[in-house]
Backbone as a ProteinNet text record, in pm:
[ID]
protein_1_A
[PRIMARY]
MFERVVSLEPDARCHPPAGHEYDRRAVWNESGESVLYRRTSALQSSLLPAHEIGDNGASVDIVEKTVVPCVTLDDLAVQYGPPDFIKIDIEGAEVEALAGATLPCFSRCRWLIEIHATRSEVAQQIMRLAYQQLHIIPHPHPNAALGHEWFFAEP
[TERTIARY]
-1000.6	-1115.7	-1229	-1196.2	-1296.3	-1283.8	-1397	-1396.3	-1334.6	-1354.3	-1307.6	-1258.7	-1142.4	-1087.7	-1058	-1109.3	-1082.6	-1007.2	-889	-807.5	-804.1	-816.4	-805.1	-682.9	-601.6	-481.2	-442.7	-460.8	-428.8	-280.1	-199.4	-57.9	18.4	70.9	138.4	264.8	315.4	432.5	397.5	269.3	223.8	192.3	232.3	214	102.8	31.7	-83.2	-43.9	-121.3	-98.1	-142.4	-75.5	-107.9	-248.8	-319.4	-450.1	-564.6	-540.1	-644.2	-675.6	-798.8	-829.7	-780.8	-719.3	-656.9	-717	-754.3	-821.1	-740.5	-697.9	-611.6	-688.6	-817.7	-894.3	-882.4	-913.4	-920	-1066.2	-1093.2	-1229.2	-1253.8	-1365.7	-1396	-1546.5	-1593.7	-1737	-1811	-1739.3	-1801.6	-1708.5	-1766.8	-1687	-1641.6	-1526.5	-1469.6	-1318.9	-1262.6	-1118.4	-1090.4	-973.2	-929.7	-777.5	-721.3	-576.2	-531.4	-433	-367.7	-240.2	-228.2	-108.8	-13	83.7	182.3	285.6	305.9	396.9	527.8	619	750.4	736.3	645.2	616	484.6	483	358.9	250.4	289.9	193.2	118.4	161.4	100.8	29.3	25.8	-40.4	-190.5	-255.5	-396.9	-457.7	-589.6	-660	-669.8	-624.8	-627.4	-491.4	-489.2	-361.5	-281.9	-347.1	-276.7	-293.9	-189.6	-195.3	-201.4	-315.9	-344.6	-247.6	-197.9	-117.9	25.3	63.9	201.5	235.4	364.3	412.9	515.7	471.6	558.2	688.1	677.3	794.1	862.8	834.1	895.5	823.3	892.3	837.8	719.1	615.7	502.8	482.9	594.1	589.7	532.2	461.6	409.5	525.1	543.7	649.9	595.2	464.6	404.6	252.9	190.8	45.4	12.4	-81.5	-120.7	-271.7	-332.8	-476.7	-502.9	-596.8	-631.1	-782.2	-825.3	-969.7	-1021.1	-1144.6	-1206.6	-1338.4	-1379.5	-1502.6	-1565.9	-1697.5	-1766.8	-1781	-1805.4	-1834.3	-1961.5	-2061.4	-2183.2	-2150.2	-2069.7	-2034.3	-1954.7	-1869.1	-1794	-1887.1	-1988.2	-2082.9	-2163.2	-2195.6	-2267.1	-2174.5	-2050	-1955.8	-1914.7	-1879.8	-1823.6	-1922.3	-2035.9	-2134.1	-2129.7	-2235.6	-2241.1	-2126.8	-2058.9	-1944.9	-1987.7	-1902.9	-1919.1	-1832.4	-1719.2	-1621	-1552.4	-1534.5	-1464.3	-1357.7	-1235.6	-1125.4	-1089.5	-1085.7	-1050.4	-926.6	-823.9	-700.3	-654.4	-712.8	-689.6	-640.8	-564.2	-486.1	-564.6	-671.9	-747.8	-870.7	-884.6	-998.2	-1115	-1114.6	-1218.1	-1358	-1370.1	-1502	-1559.9	-1477.3	-1522.4	-1561.3	-1482.3	-1512.9	-1644.2	-1665.3	-1788.9	-1912.5	-1897.5	-2010.1	-2061.4	-1978.1	-2017.8	-2079.9	-2113.6	-2179.5	-2323.3	-2417.2	-2558	-2649.2	-2598.1	-2681.2	-2710.4	-2824.3	-2858.8	-2756	-2682.3	-2585.1	-2477.9	-2453.9	-2349.6	-2390.1	-2516	-2558.4	-2553.5	-2506.5	-2502.2	-2360.7	-2260.7	-2124.7	-2043.1	-1928.1	-1834.7	-1737.9	-1698.8	-1608.8	-1487.4	-1371.2	-1250.7	-1193.4	-1191.3	-1156.3	-1044.9	-932.3	-826.8	-867.9	-860.3	-899.3	-779.6	-784.5	-675.8	-732.2	-754.2	-810.5	-947.9	-1024	-1157.9	-1262.3	-1240.2	-1326.1	-1474	-1510.3	-1652.9	-1715.3	-1642	-1695.7	-1718	-1622	-1637.9	-1752.1	-1760.6	-1869.9	-2005.3	-2019	-2145.8	-2179	-2079.7	-2103.5	-2145.6	-2080.6	-2114.5	-2252.8	-2284.9	-2418	-2526.8	-2496.6	-2590.3	-2626.7	-2536.8	-2559.6	-2631.9	-2683.2	-2766.8	-2687.6	-2561.3	-2484	-2506.5	-2518.2	-2545.4	-2420.1	-2317.7	-2200	-2073.3	-1974	-1841.5	-1740.9	-1648.7	-1541	-1416.8	-1355.9	-1233.9	-1115.8	-1024.5	-905.8	-784.2	-699.4	-577.9	-493.1	-428	-340.4	-229.2	-194.6	-96.1	47.3	77.6	214.9	243.9	354	381	397.3	432.8	450.7	340.5	224.7	115.3	78.3	51.7	15.7	-122.4	-146.7	-277.4	-380.5	-491.6	-594.7	-580	-472.9	-449.2	-494.7	-614.5	-674.9	-763	-828.1	-914.1	-1053.5	-1153.7	-1293.3	-1328.2	-1402	-1458.8	-1609.1	-1686.8	-1832.9	-1884.8	-1986	-2051.4	-2200.3	-2280.1	-2426.6	-2472.6
697.4	714.1	620.6	503.4	403.9	365.3	338.2	295.8	158.4	73.7	-64	-108.2	-170.9	-225	-372.3	-455.7	-599.1	-633.3	-690.7	-730.8	-882.3	-935.9	-1079.2	-1106.3	-1203	-1239.2	-1382.8	-1475.3	-1614.5	-1650.2	-1566.8	-1598	-1558.4	-1657.8	-1634.8	-1550.6	-1530.3	-1444.1	-1297	-1263.9	-1125.7	-1101.8	-988.5	-956.8	-854	-864.3	-775.1	-628.7	-541.5	-397.9	-356.6	-259	-211.6	-153.9	-181	-121.7	-191.9	-305.2	-379.2	-508.2	-552.2	-689.5	-773.6	-884.5	-963.6	-1102.6	-1146	-1273.4	-1348.3	-1469	-1545.1	-1626.6	-1602.6	-1674	-1602.7	-1677.4	-1622.7	-1596.9	-1491.1	-1462	-1540.5	-1612.5	-1700	-1705.3	-1784.4	-1792.2	-1891.5	-1961.7	-2048.6	-2062.3	-2080.9	-2100.7	-2246.6	-2267.8	-2402	-2393.8	-2470.3	-2469.3	-2468.5	-2416.4	-2417.5	-2417.2	-2436.6	-2434.1	-2291	-2246.1	-2118	-2147.7	-2084.7	-2099.4	-1988	-2024.3	-1926.3	-1909.7	-1784.7	-1755.8	-1695.7	-1673.2	-1619.9	-1497.7	-1409.4	-1292.2	-1315.4	-1287.6	-1299.7	-1207.9	-1102.5	-1009.2	-1069.9	-1183.6	-1245.5	-1376.8	-1417.6	-1542.5	-1530.6	-1644.6	-1642.1	-1780.6	-1785.1	-1912.8	-1965.7	-1889.8	-1933.8	-1990.9	-2101.6	-2162.2	-2082.1	-1992.6	-1909.5	-1762.7	-1685	-1540.8	-1474.3	-1414.4	-1367.7	-1264.8	-1174.9	-1065.5	-1061.6	-1152	-1154.9	-1036.3	-1009.8	-903.6	-819	-751.8	-662	-730.2	-853.2	-925.9	-1010.2	-985.9	-1065.8	-1199.9	-1297	-1431.3	-1435.2	-1508.7	-1534.8	-1686	-1757.8	-1903.3	-1948.9	-2059.8	-2119.3	-2185.5	-2149.3	-2208	-2307.8	-2300.8	-2391.9	-2387.3	-2500.1	-2507.2	-2544.1	-2469.6	-2497.1	-2481.1	-2560	-2550.8	-2442.7	-2352.6	-2242.8	-2239.9	-2186.9	-2168.9	-2054.4	-2069.1	-1967.7	-1922.8	-1802	-1744.2	-1658.9	-1653.3	-1567	-1426.4	-1332.4	-1196.2	-1194.7	-1276.3	-1286	-1327.1	-1431.1	-1478.9	-1374.5	-1301.1	-1193.9	-1083.9	-1048	-943.7	-989.1	-1116.2	-1167.9	-1165.2	-1205.5	-1211.5	-1074	-983.8	-855.1	-739.1	-760	-654.3	-601.2	-532.3	-479.9	-381.6	-395.6	-308.1	-173.8	-73.1	57	66.7	-4.3	2.8	-132.7	-179.2	-305.6	-282.2	-320.9	-318	-463.5	-497	-632.4	-624.9	-697.1	-707.9	-852.3	-941.7	-1085.1	-1156.7	-1085.2	-1142.9	-1231.1	-1176.4	-1243.1	-1317	-1338.8	-1414.8	-1324.3	-1200.4	-1104.7	-1146.7	-1208.7	-1251	-1357.7	-1454.8	-1560.6	-1503.6	-1411.4	-1351.4	-1274.9	-1197.7	-1120.1	-1209.8	-1330.4	-1423.4	-1460	-1445.5	-1474.6	-1356.6	-1250.4	-1131.5	-1127.7	-1168.4	-1170.5	-1093.3	-1052.1	-981.6	-838.2	-782.7	-644.3	-539.4	-564.9	-465.2	-435	-526.4	-504.2	-406.1	-368.3	-265.7	-126.6	-118.1	11	51.6	-22.4	12.4	59.3	113.1	152.9	36.8	22.1	-85.5	-27.9	-81.4	-56.6	-193.8	-228.4	-363.7	-358.3	-420	-434.1	-547.1	-521	-623.9	-665.8	-788.6	-850.4	-907.2	-822.2	-864.1	-927.3	-878.9	-933.1	-822.1	-718.2	-600.3	-634.2	-705.6	-730.3	-820.7	-922.2	-1013.3	-942.9	-859.1	-784.2	-683.5	-618.3	-522.3	-591.2	-710.6	-784.9	-814.5	-854	-884.2	-758.4	-647.2	-522.6	-474	-482	-441.5	-530.2	-657.9	-749.7	-699.1	-626.3	-572.4	-438	-399	-279.4	-149.8	-157.3	-36.8	1.7	128.8	177.9	225.9	259.5	319.7	269.5	239.6	201.4	303.5	340.2	429.7	344.4	357.7	283.7	374.1	321.2	395.7	322	387.8	320.2	275.7	161.7	116	218.3	251.8	357.7	320.7	191.2	153.4	192.6	261.6	310.5	199.4	79.5	-31.2	-136	-95.7	-191.7	-255.1	-384.2	-458.8	-417.5	-440	-416.1	-501.6	-442	-514.2	-505.9	-445.3	-430.1	-289.5	-281.7	-152.3	-168.3	-61.2	-61.1	-16.8	-73.6	-27.4	36.6	146.5	206.9	216.6	171.3	180.1	234.5	318.9	369.7	379	367.8	372.8	506.2
1288.1	1203.8	1243	1296.9	1329.9	1476.3	1538.4	1678	1694.2	1595.3	1603.4	1467	1463.4	1339.8	1362	1271.9	1275.8	1147.9	1163.2	1048.9	1041.6	920.5	899.7	813.4	856.3	781.8	816.6	721.7	750.3	738	672.7	654.8	781	851	979.6	966.2	843.6	825.7	842.8	833.7	850.7	997.7	1047.3	1188.9	1205.8	1317.6	1337.7	1349.6	1285.8	1304.8	1445.1	1500.5	1634.8	1638.7	1745.6	1766.2	1696.3	1633.6	1563.6	1637.6	1625.3	1661.6	1545.6	1573.8	1468.7	1465.4	1348.3	1328	1221.9	1251.4	1161	1056.5	1040.5	938.2	803.1	699.2	564.2	529.2	454.2	409.2	280.7	276.7	163.7	144.3	48.7	20.6	109.4	195.5	295.3	414	530.3	650.3	655.8	711.9	722.9	712.3	620.2	596.9	447.6	412	273.4	271.9	155.3	139.3	113.3	189.8	164	86.9	-29.7	-111.8	-71.6	11.6	56.6	-53.6	-92.6	-203.1	-151.2	-242.1	-208.7	-117.8	-151.6	-69.8	4.5	133.6	211.7	156.5	86.3	28.3	-89.8	-139.4	-256.5	-223.5	-98.4	-61.9	-84.5	-116.3	-151.5	-135.8	-131.9	-135.3	-277.4	-374.3	-513.8	-552.7	-627.8	-664.6	-768	-840.7	-939.4	-902.3	-925.1	-900.9	-1037.7	-1068.9	-1204.2	-1259.4	-1176.6	-1233.8	-1184.3	-1098	-1050.9	-961.7	-948.9	-860.5	-934.3	-1039.1	-1116.2	-1158.9	-1205.2	-1252.7	-1146.8	-1018.6	-912.3	-901.6	-847.9	-835.3	-739.9	-779.1	-690.3	-678.8	-681.5	-673.7	-539.5	-543.4	-421.1	-346.8	-220.9	-140.2	-38	-12	84.8	69.3	94	102.1	245.9	303.8	441	454.1	538.3	560	663.7	631.9	723.1	744.5	859.6	879.4	793.3	744.6	659.5	721.1	683.8	735	625.8	624.4	527.9	584.9	497.2	542.2	626.9	590.2	672	814.6	830.4	964.5	1042.2	972.3	1039.4	1089	1008.5	1049.8	1171	1178.2	1295	1417.9	1400.2	1511.7	1562.4	1471.4	1510.6	1501.6	1440.5	1421	1278.9	1236.5	1099.4	1074.3	961.6	932.4	873.8	895.6	831.2	706.4	708.7	601.3	590.6	467.7	443.9	338.2	370.3	273.5	244.4	116	74.4	-14.2	25.8	-51.7	-34.2	-114.3	-92.2	-218.8	-297.3	-405.6	-501.8	-555.3	-659.5	-612.2	-481.3	-427.8	-389.3	-437	-398.1	-443.4	-558.5	-607.5	-514.6	-477.6	-387.2	-251.1	-199.3	-69.8	-73.4	-179.5	-190.8	-200.9	-253.6	-261.8	-122.5	-20.8	116.4	188.4	115.9	172.5	121.7	206.4	164	259.4	373.3	471.5	427.8	469.1	430.8	473.7	581.2	628.5	524.3	430.9	331	221.6	219.4	123	184.8	309.5	379	421.5	378.8	419.8	299.7	327.1	222.2	196.7	72.2	31.6	-40.7	-13.8	-91.5	-123.8	-252.1	-293.9	-397.3	-364.9	-464.1	-557.6	-687.4	-783.5	-867	-910.4	-986.1	-1115.4	-1213.1	-1341.8	-1323.8	-1224.5	-1196	-1195.5	-1274.1	-1270.3	-1289.9	-1393.5	-1420.1	-1314.7	-1268	-1166.9	-1032.9	-993	-867.6	-882.1	-995.2	-1017.8	-1005.3	-1060	-1048.6	-903.5	-825.8	-683.8	-607.4	-633.7	-563.9	-606.9	-733.9	-780.8	-721.1	-699.6	-633.8	-493.5	-431.8	-297.5	-300.4	-415.5	-434.3	-447.6	-483.5	-512	-656.6	-680.9	-816	-888	-812	-873.6	-806.4	-888.2	-841.5	-892.8	-808.5	-849.6	-871.8	-987.7	-1017.6	-985.3	-907.5	-865.8	-919.5	-996.6	-1043.6	-924	-938.1	-830.1	-811.2	-687.1	-664.3	-699.8	-710.5	-743.9	-888.8	-913.8	-1050	-1153.3	-1111.6	-1205.5	-1193.3	-1145.2	-1126.9	-1260.1	-1254.6	-1374.9	-1425.1	-1552.3	-1610.9	-1537.1	-1498.6	-1424.5	-1274.7	-1227.2	-1083.5	-1044.7	-987.4	-954	-830.7	-791.1	-673.7	-713	-645.6	-653.7	-521.1	-527.8	-407.8	-430.3	-333.5	-341.8	-209.6	-218.4	-98.6	-124.9	-16.4	-35.9	-91.2
[MASK]
+++++++++++++++++++++++++++++++++++++++++++++++++++++++++++++++++++++++++++++++++++++++++++++++++++++++++++++++++++++++++++++++++++++++++++++++++++++++++++

């Protein structure tokens, strides 16, 4: 579907998908370094010390804290070029990541954002980028927690 796919994943337990450029930085509201809270499941790791909605009753305990490099969406757009589509699934840190998107190119791409009880905050960030409408998509997991859903936005 896309000529180029760039995936970012700071948790070293996750392995790169085939055919993607892989970047081990975390997306955040400023470039530099931050603490990654590695949890029982690599799918639940985050730059936030608390996981708002858990994992359907499974443990999301912190098993390790490690310092990882961070990058803003602005810096990624400069490095890799303006995006056509951005998918964000960063376990509650979506509001902070979106704060690092200030370039005009972000008002011309499609977004798919997993949210974790952050609906109004994420909506404010997306509206700041000149989007008029957000589509709310229920999380596909049958036991998804309340507040665990997806936003889709397009120009």
